Amino acid sequence: MRKTLAKPFSTAIATLLKTPYLPNSHSSPSFFKPPYSTFAPLPPPEWVHPFNDLSDLISAGPKSGLQPSPWVPKILLILQNTTLEEDLSVFCQKYLIKLPPSFVAYILKQSGQFPNRADTAFRFFIWAGKQKGYAHSLECYVFVIEVLCSETNFDRAKLVFDDFKSKGFLMNSSAANSLVRSFGNGGMVEELLWVWRKMKENGVEPSLYTYNFLMNGLVDSMFLESAEKVFEVMENGKVKPDIVTYNTMIKGYCKWGNLKKAIEMFQDMEARNVGPDKITFLTLMQACYSETDYNSCLKLYNEMRDKGLEIPSHAYSLVIGGLCKDGKSLEGYAVFENMVTDGCGSNVAIYTALIDAFAKNGDLEMAMGLFRRMENEGFKPDEVTYGVIVNSLCRNGRLEEALEWFDYCLRNNVVINAVLYSSLIDGLGKAGRLEEAERLFEEMGCARDSYCYNVLIDALAKNGKVDEAVNLFERMEEEGCGQTVYTFTILIDGLFRARRNEEALKMWDVMMDKGITPNSASFRALSTGLCLSGKVARACKILDELAPMGIVLESAFEDMMNVLCRAGRVVEACRLADGVVERGREVPGRVRTVMINALRKAGNDDLAMKLMHSKIGIGYDRMRSVKKRVKFRTLVVS
């Protein structure tokens, strides 16, 4: 006789719906085993779709007649969990559903709602692929790669793409455009070119959109030659370059440091009636500014105004900043007024640049007027602004006012940077207030840089405290602050002034051993000291040693002649001039001009006039059958 059920049927069904269906589990509910084996098996999981088709019903939904399936928000909610894989499996087993590729692709498109977008999308993609009887569609791969690349998760994007390549999908236009954009923005050139080849193999005609993303990817990865080839294909094909294409190429040339080529591309686009936009001009202006070609910045700005284009605030900053660096404070101020008139807001950096420019040109009143105007307009000066103000006052000999501003900064908790400290130390040093300068140096509230050390070393050396300067130089090295060519120039000059010539020469050797390249100022300090101590030949020898290193100091001989003439050592200056001509280092005419100018600067006008009206240096005397150049030394023996 059949054994009766221990529970009513309705109770058993309720229990079943509350218990996850685990077909592979060894701990299945007891009602799946005898004596309940007479129950019909559960139906297989059903593939659900992301939309319900309501086209035949009256609905307040979208005009398309499609609205998301009720499963969509439930799956999106589960993806908020940290244990999303386990939760998805339990949910799908409980409700006997599976998610087809169309559903997975739709969910991946909604990835903006994911808490950790790239990680969640990747984990969901991997989980979906493990469903029985499931295979990712082309769209699934495209959408997950798009998410991963947009979140700069390129390692996972590459893993997904490697799997994608093995599936043999036929490429279509939509997928190609998305992949080209993703890989282009991510700089994944190898993947980008693979997609490009597949497009050709599958007969997918690239659109302007595709070309532009391809070129952007190549340019960002510095494959500029490949980008040029694509550009040529566009010029000769059906799809012609547009403003985005030209801007991409101009960006590439500017990044490559080829400003000339960028300008040529700019001129070519205008010749082809492709009007440049503000991005074109801004890209070129940024490149010109980086190359310190401030005049070209100004020309591009004026052209923008002539074309009636909107001028971004950064473009104004570049033009004003460039003019200020070029010492053209009035021109910079004129552009500033245009900016205000055009309704483009100013900022602290622009005001600071103008204040600095006017102060360096000696117009401190205008500089301070701009400072007050900046405050009146509600801009709060930063540490750079205060540094500029203090530096300007020190440079103009208004040290007490500079110290007042320093006290103001201390009282108002303004951050004081190294520039402000350096300016004050320099000002105090030049005023001979060495004790105050040293005390301020020791009390600095920020890290000391090489400039801070240099201004104090300079002050000590010029006030005859060479030993203290050398000690500070050694301390600079101990504290790990890099010594510059300016540091060595100060000390070489100070040691020679103190008649410590051998120490000065050793300092030069230390500089060379450290790999610090000498400049005109450092060699001038060395050659001046050697010339004044009667060691002209030693200076010439050191100069000869620099040439094989690629160090060419154009004004070296001119500086030496000036020093010798000022010191009244005209004979040695003439010998030096003869040596320069005999060794073929300079053309005789130029040496003669340099010598005349040196004599005039030294106040020796008589010899300068004699040299000017003679054949010395460039003329010849015939001794019997031999034609010899008239040497400079005849200037003082005749």
Short mmCIF file of N, CA and C in Angstrom, two decimals, residues 27-137:
data_model
loop_
_atom_site.label_atom_id
_atom_site.label_comp_id
_atom_site.label_asym_id
_atom_site.label_seq_id
_atom_site.Cartn_x
_atom_site.Cartn_y
_atom_site.Cartn_z
N SER A 27 23.15 17.59 -1.87
CA SER A 27 22.27 17.84 -0.72
C SER A 27 20.93 18.34 -1.20
N SER A 28 20.32 17.67 -2.20
CA SER A 28 19.03 18.08 -2.75
C SER A 28 17.95 17.91 -1.70
N PRO A 29 16.88 18.70 -1.77
CA PRO A 29 15.77 18.54 -0.82
C PRO A 29 15.23 17.13 -0.84
N SER A 30 14.70 16.68 0.27
CA SER A 30 14.29 15.29 0.42
C SER A 30 13.14 14.91 -0.50
N PHE A 31 12.32 15.88 -0.96
CA PHE A 31 11.17 15.53 -1.77
C PHE A 31 11.55 15.19 -3.22
N PHE A 32 12.87 15.32 -3.56
CA PHE A 32 13.31 14.85 -4.86
C PHE A 32 13.63 13.35 -4.82
N LYS A 33 13.59 12.76 -3.65
CA LYS A 33 13.94 11.35 -3.48
C LYS A 33 12.66 10.55 -3.12
N PRO A 34 12.70 9.29 -3.28
CA PRO A 34 11.53 8.48 -2.87
C PRO A 34 11.22 8.79 -1.40
N PRO A 35 9.98 8.84 -0.92
CA PRO A 35 8.86 8.33 -1.68
C PRO A 35 8.22 9.32 -2.63
N TYR A 36 8.89 10.48 -2.96
CA TYR A 36 8.26 11.49 -3.81
C TYR A 36 8.71 11.37 -5.25
N SER A 37 9.26 10.28 -5.65
CA SER A 37 9.79 10.11 -6.99
C SER A 37 8.71 10.11 -8.05
N THR A 38 7.48 10.02 -7.66
CA THR A 38 6.38 10.01 -8.64
C THR A 38 6.07 11.43 -9.13
N PHE A 39 6.66 12.51 -8.45
CA PHE A 39 6.43 13.89 -8.92
C PHE A 39 7.07 14.08 -10.27
N ALA A 40 6.46 14.92 -11.12
CA ALA A 40 7.06 15.26 -12.43
C ALA A 40 8.31 16.09 -12.21
N PRO A 41 9.38 15.89 -13.01
CA PRO A 41 10.60 16.70 -12.86
C PRO A 41 10.32 18.16 -13.15
N LEU A 42 11.17 19.04 -12.57
CA LEU A 42 11.03 20.49 -12.82
C LEU A 42 11.36 20.80 -14.26
N PRO A 43 10.73 21.85 -14.84
CA PRO A 43 11.04 22.20 -16.23
C PRO A 43 12.47 22.76 -16.32
N PRO A 44 13.10 22.68 -17.49
CA PRO A 44 14.46 23.22 -17.64
C PRO A 44 14.45 24.74 -17.51
N PRO A 45 15.59 25.32 -17.12
CA PRO A 45 15.65 26.80 -17.02
C PRO A 45 15.30 27.45 -18.35
N GLU A 46 14.62 28.57 -18.28
CA GLU A 46 14.15 29.28 -19.47
C GLU A 46 15.05 30.48 -19.77
N TRP A 47 15.38 30.67 -21.06
CA TRP A 47 16.13 31.86 -21.47
C TRP A 47 15.19 33.06 -21.41
N VAL A 48 15.57 34.09 -20.69
CA VAL A 48 14.75 35.30 -20.59
C VAL A 48 15.34 36.39 -21.47
N HIS A 49 14.51 37.37 -21.82
CA HIS A 49 14.94 38.40 -22.75
C HIS A 49 14.90 39.77 -22.07
N PRO A 50 15.71 40.69 -22.55
CA PRO A 50 15.80 42.00 -21.86
C PRO A 50 14.58 42.88 -22.05
N PHE A 51 13.70 42.55 -23.07
CA PHE A 51 12.54 43.39 -23.33
C PHE A 51 11.29 42.53 -23.42
N ASN A 52 10.17 43.11 -23.02
CA ASN A 52 8.85 42.52 -23.26
C ASN A 52 8.25 43.23 -24.46
N ASP A 53 7.78 42.50 -25.42
CA ASP A 53 7.18 43.10 -26.62
C ASP A 53 5.73 43.42 -26.33
N LEU A 54 5.42 44.67 -26.18
CA LEU A 54 4.07 45.13 -25.87
C LEU A 54 3.46 45.89 -27.04
N SER A 55 3.93 45.61 -28.24
CA SER A 55 3.52 46.41 -29.40
C SER A 55 2.04 46.28 -29.71
N ASP A 56 1.43 45.14 -29.32
CA ASP A 56 0.01 44.95 -29.62
C ASP A 56 -0.90 45.39 -28.48
N LEU A 57 -0.31 45.94 -27.42
CA LEU A 57 -1.10 46.35 -26.27
C LEU A 57 -1.07 47.86 -26.09
N ILE A 58 -2.11 48.38 -25.45
CA ILE A 58 -2.10 49.80 -25.11
C ILE A 58 -1.13 49.97 -23.97
N SER A 59 -0.09 50.79 -24.18
CA SER A 59 0.95 50.92 -23.15
C SER A 59 1.42 52.35 -23.08
N ALA A 60 1.80 52.73 -21.90
CA ALA A 60 2.39 54.07 -21.70
C ALA A 60 3.89 54.04 -21.88
N GLY A 61 4.41 52.91 -22.36
CA GLY A 61 5.85 52.75 -22.53
C GLY A 61 6.36 53.51 -23.74
N PRO A 62 7.63 53.25 -24.13
CA PRO A 62 8.25 53.93 -25.25
C PRO A 62 7.47 53.69 -26.53
N LYS A 63 7.66 54.57 -27.51
CA LYS A 63 6.97 54.46 -28.79
C LYS A 63 7.33 53.17 -29.50
N SER A 64 8.51 52.64 -29.23
CA SER A 64 8.95 51.42 -29.89
C SER A 64 8.10 50.22 -29.49
N GLY A 65 7.35 50.32 -28.41
CA GLY A 65 6.57 49.19 -27.94
C GLY A 65 7.37 48.25 -27.07
N LEU A 66 8.63 48.58 -26.81
CA LEU A 66 9.48 47.72 -25.98
C LEU A 66 9.79 48.40 -24.66
N GLN A 67 9.70 47.64 -23.60
CA GLN A 67 10.12 48.14 -22.31
C GLN A 67 10.90 47.05 -21.60
N PRO A 68 11.87 47.43 -20.75
CA PRO A 68 12.73 46.42 -20.13
C PRO A 68 11.91 45.35 -19.40
N SER A 69 12.39 44.13 -19.52
CA SER A 69 11.79 43.01 -18.81
C SER A 69 11.90 43.22 -17.30
N PRO A 70 10.99 42.70 -16.53
CA PRO A 70 11.09 42.84 -15.05
C PRO A 70 12.32 42.14 -14.48
N TRP A 71 12.95 41.25 -15.29
CA TRP A 71 14.17 40.61 -14.81
C TRP A 71 15.35 41.58 -14.78
N VAL A 72 15.31 42.61 -15.63
CA VAL A 72 16.44 43.54 -15.75
C VAL A 72 16.77 44.24 -14.44
N PRO A 73 15.81 44.92 -13.79
CA PRO A 73 16.17 45.61 -12.53
C PRO A 73 16.62 44.64 -11.44
N LYS A 74 16.08 43.39 -11.46
CA LYS A 74 16.50 42.42 -10.45
C LYS A 74 17.96 42.03 -10.62
N ILE A 75 18.37 41.83 -11.90
CA ILE A 75 19.76 41.47 -12.17
C ILE A 75 20.69 42.65 -11.86
N LEU A 76 20.24 43.85 -12.22
CA LEU A 76 21.06 45.05 -11.93
C LEU A 76 21.24 45.23 -10.43
N LEU A 77 20.19 44.88 -9.67
CA LEU A 77 20.29 45.00 -8.22
C LEU A 77 21.29 43.99 -7.65
N ILE A 78 21.29 42.78 -8.20
CA ILE A 78 22.23 41.76 -7.73
C ILE A 78 23.67 42.17 -8.03
N LEU A 79 23.88 42.87 -9.13
CA LEU A 79 25.24 43.28 -9.52
C LEU A 79 25.82 44.34 -8.57
N GLN A 80 24.97 44.84 -7.67
CA GLN A 80 25.48 45.78 -6.68
C GLN A 80 26.21 45.04 -5.55
N ASN A 81 26.03 43.73 -5.48
CA ASN A 81 26.59 42.94 -4.37
C ASN A 81 28.04 42.56 -4.63
N THR A 82 28.77 42.41 -3.57
CA THR A 82 30.17 41.99 -3.71
C THR A 82 30.27 40.52 -4.08
N THR A 83 29.25 39.73 -3.69
CA THR A 83 29.24 38.29 -4.03
C THR A 83 28.32 38.05 -5.21
N LEU A 84 28.48 38.84 -6.27
CA LEU A 84 27.52 38.83 -7.36
C LEU A 84 27.44 37.48 -8.08
N GLU A 85 28.58 36.77 -8.25
CA GLU A 85 28.54 35.49 -8.96
C GLU A 85 27.66 34.48 -8.22
N GLU A 86 27.86 34.34 -6.92
CA GLU A 86 27.07 33.40 -6.12
C GLU A 86 25.60 33.81 -6.10
N ASP A 87 25.37 35.12 -5.95
CA ASP A 87 23.99 35.61 -5.88
C ASP A 87 23.26 35.42 -7.20
N LEU A 88 23.96 35.63 -8.32
CA LEU A 88 23.35 35.43 -9.64
C LEU A 88 22.98 33.97 -9.84
N SER A 89 23.90 33.07 -9.45
CA SER A 89 23.64 31.64 -9.63
C SER A 89 22.43 31.20 -8.81
N VAL A 90 22.36 31.62 -7.54
CA VAL A 90 21.24 31.26 -6.67
C VAL A 90 19.94 31.80 -7.23
N PHE A 91 19.96 33.05 -7.70
CA PHE A 91 18.74 33.68 -8.22
C PHE A 91 18.23 32.94 -9.46
N CYS A 92 19.15 32.67 -10.40
CA CYS A 92 18.74 32.02 -11.64
C CYS A 92 18.27 30.59 -11.39
N GLN A 93 18.88 29.89 -10.46
CA GLN A 93 18.45 28.53 -10.13
C GLN A 93 17.10 28.53 -9.43
N LYS A 94 16.90 29.53 -8.60
CA LYS A 94 15.64 29.62 -7.86
C LYS A 94 14.46 29.83 -8.80
N TYR A 95 14.66 30.72 -9.81
CA TYR A 95 13.55 31.06 -10.71
C TYR A 95 13.63 30.35 -12.05
N LEU A 96 14.54 29.37 -12.15
CA LEU A 96 14.65 28.54 -13.34
C LEU A 96 14.81 29.37 -14.62
N ILE A 97 15.77 30.33 -14.57
CA ILE A 97 16.02 31.16 -15.75
C ILE A 97 17.49 31.11 -16.11
N LYS A 98 17.77 31.44 -17.37
CA LYS A 98 19.13 31.65 -17.86
C LYS A 98 19.15 32.96 -18.64
N LEU A 99 20.32 33.60 -18.67
CA LEU A 99 20.43 34.91 -19.33
C LEU A 99 21.09 34.72 -20.69
N PRO A 100 20.36 34.97 -21.78
CA PRO A 100 20.94 34.80 -23.12
C PRO A 100 21.88 35.96 -23.47
N PRO A 101 22.64 35.87 -24.57
CA PRO A 101 23.57 36.94 -24.96
C PRO A 101 22.91 38.30 -25.11
N SER A 102 21.67 38.33 -25.63
CA SER A 102 20.99 39.62 -25.80
C SER A 102 20.77 40.29 -24.45
N PHE A 103 20.43 39.47 -23.43
CA PHE A 103 20.21 40.00 -22.08
C PHE A 103 21.54 40.49 -21.49
N VAL A 104 22.59 39.67 -21.64
CA VAL A 104 23.91 40.03 -21.10
C VAL A 104 24.41 41.31 -21.75
N ALA A 105 24.24 41.42 -23.08
CA ALA A 105 24.69 42.63 -23.79
C ALA A 105 23.95 43.86 -23.29
N TYR A 106 22.63 43.71 -23.06
CA TYR A 106 21.85 44.85 -22.58
C TYR A 106 22.31 45.29 -21.19
N ILE A 107 22.56 44.31 -20.32
CA ILE A 107 23.02 44.64 -18.96
C ILE A 107 24.38 45.34 -19.03
N LEU A 108 25.27 44.87 -19.89
CA LEU A 108 26.59 45.50 -20.02
C LEU A 108 26.47 46.94 -20.53
N LYS A 109 25.45 47.20 -21.34
CA LYS A 109 25.24 48.57 -21.80
C LYS A 109 24.81 49.49 -20.66
N GLN A 110 24.21 48.88 -19.61
CA GLN A 110 23.79 49.68 -18.45
C GLN A 110 24.89 49.78 -17.41
N SER A 111 26.15 49.54 -17.80
CA SER A 111 27.24 49.45 -16.82
C SER A 111 27.48 50.73 -16.04
N GLY A 112 26.93 51.82 -16.51
CA GLY A 112 27.06 53.07 -15.76
C GLY A 112 26.43 52.99 -14.38
N GLN A 113 25.53 52.00 -14.18
CA GLN A 113 24.88 51.85 -12.89
C GLN A 113 25.66 50.93 -11.95
N PHE A 114 26.75 50.33 -12.45
CA PHE A 114 27.52 49.40 -11.62
C PHE A 114 28.35 50.17 -10.59
N PRO A 115 28.52 49.62 -9.40
CA PRO A 115 29.32 50.32 -8.36
C PRO A 115 30.80 50.44 -8.73
N ASN A 116 31.37 49.35 -9.19
CA ASN A 116 32.78 49.36 -9.63
C ASN A 116 32.73 48.91 -11.08
N ARG A 117 32.57 49.86 -11.97
CA ARG A 117 32.10 49.58 -13.32
C ARG A 117 32.88 48.49 -14.04
N ALA A 118 34.21 48.68 -14.15
CA ALA A 118 35.03 47.74 -14.93
C ALA A 118 35.05 46.36 -14.29
N ASP A 119 35.26 46.31 -12.98
CA ASP A 119 35.35 45.03 -12.29
C ASP A 119 34.03 44.28 -12.35
N THR A 120 32.93 44.99 -12.11
CA THR A 120 31.61 44.35 -12.12
C THR A 120 31.27 43.83 -13.51
N ALA A 121 31.54 44.64 -14.54
CA ALA A 121 31.24 44.22 -15.91
C ALA A 121 32.04 42.98 -16.29
N PHE A 122 33.31 42.97 -15.93
CA PHE A 122 34.16 41.83 -16.27
C PHE A 122 33.69 40.57 -15.54
N ARG A 123 33.37 40.68 -14.26
CA ARG A 123 32.93 39.51 -13.49
C ARG A 123 31.58 38.99 -14.01
N PHE A 124 30.69 39.90 -14.35
CA PHE A 124 29.39 39.50 -14.91
C PHE A 124 29.58 38.80 -16.25
N PHE A 125 30.47 39.34 -17.07
CA PHE A 125 30.76 38.76 -18.38
C PHE A 125 31.30 37.33 -18.23
N ILE A 126 32.23 37.13 -17.30
CA ILE A 126 32.81 35.79 -17.06
C ILE A 126 31.75 34.84 -16.52
N TRP A 127 30.93 35.30 -15.58
CA TRP A 127 29.87 34.46 -15.02
C TRP A 127 28.89 34.02 -16.10
N ALA A 128 28.46 34.98 -16.94
CA ALA A 128 27.48 34.66 -17.99
C ALA A 128 28.02 33.60 -18.93
N GLY A 129 29.30 33.66 -19.24
CA GLY A 129 29.90 32.71 -20.18
C GLY A 129 29.93 31.29 -19.64
N LYS A 130 29.74 31.10 -18.34
CA LYS A 130 29.78 29.76 -17.74
C LYS A 130 28.40 29.09 -17.70
N GLN A 131 27.38 29.79 -18.17
CA GLN A 131 26.04 29.18 -18.19
C GLN A 131 26.00 28.04 -19.20
N LYS A 132 25.28 27.01 -18.87
CA LYS A 132 25.19 25.84 -19.74
C LYS A 132 24.47 26.21 -21.04
N GLY A 133 25.10 25.85 -22.16
CA GLY A 133 24.50 26.12 -23.46
C GLY A 133 24.62 27.56 -23.93
N TYR A 134 25.45 28.33 -23.24
CA TYR A 134 25.57 29.78 -23.55
C TYR A 134 26.83 30.05 -24.37
N ALA A 135 26.77 31.03 -25.30
CA ALA A 135 27.95 31.51 -26.03
C ALA A 135 27.80 33.02 -26.21
N HIS A 136 28.83 33.76 -25.83
CA HIS A 136 28.77 35.23 -25.94
C HIS A 136 28.57 35.64 -27.39
N SER A 137 27.79 36.69 -27.59
CA SER A 137 27.60 37.26 -28.92
C SER A 137 28.68 38.31 -29.19
#
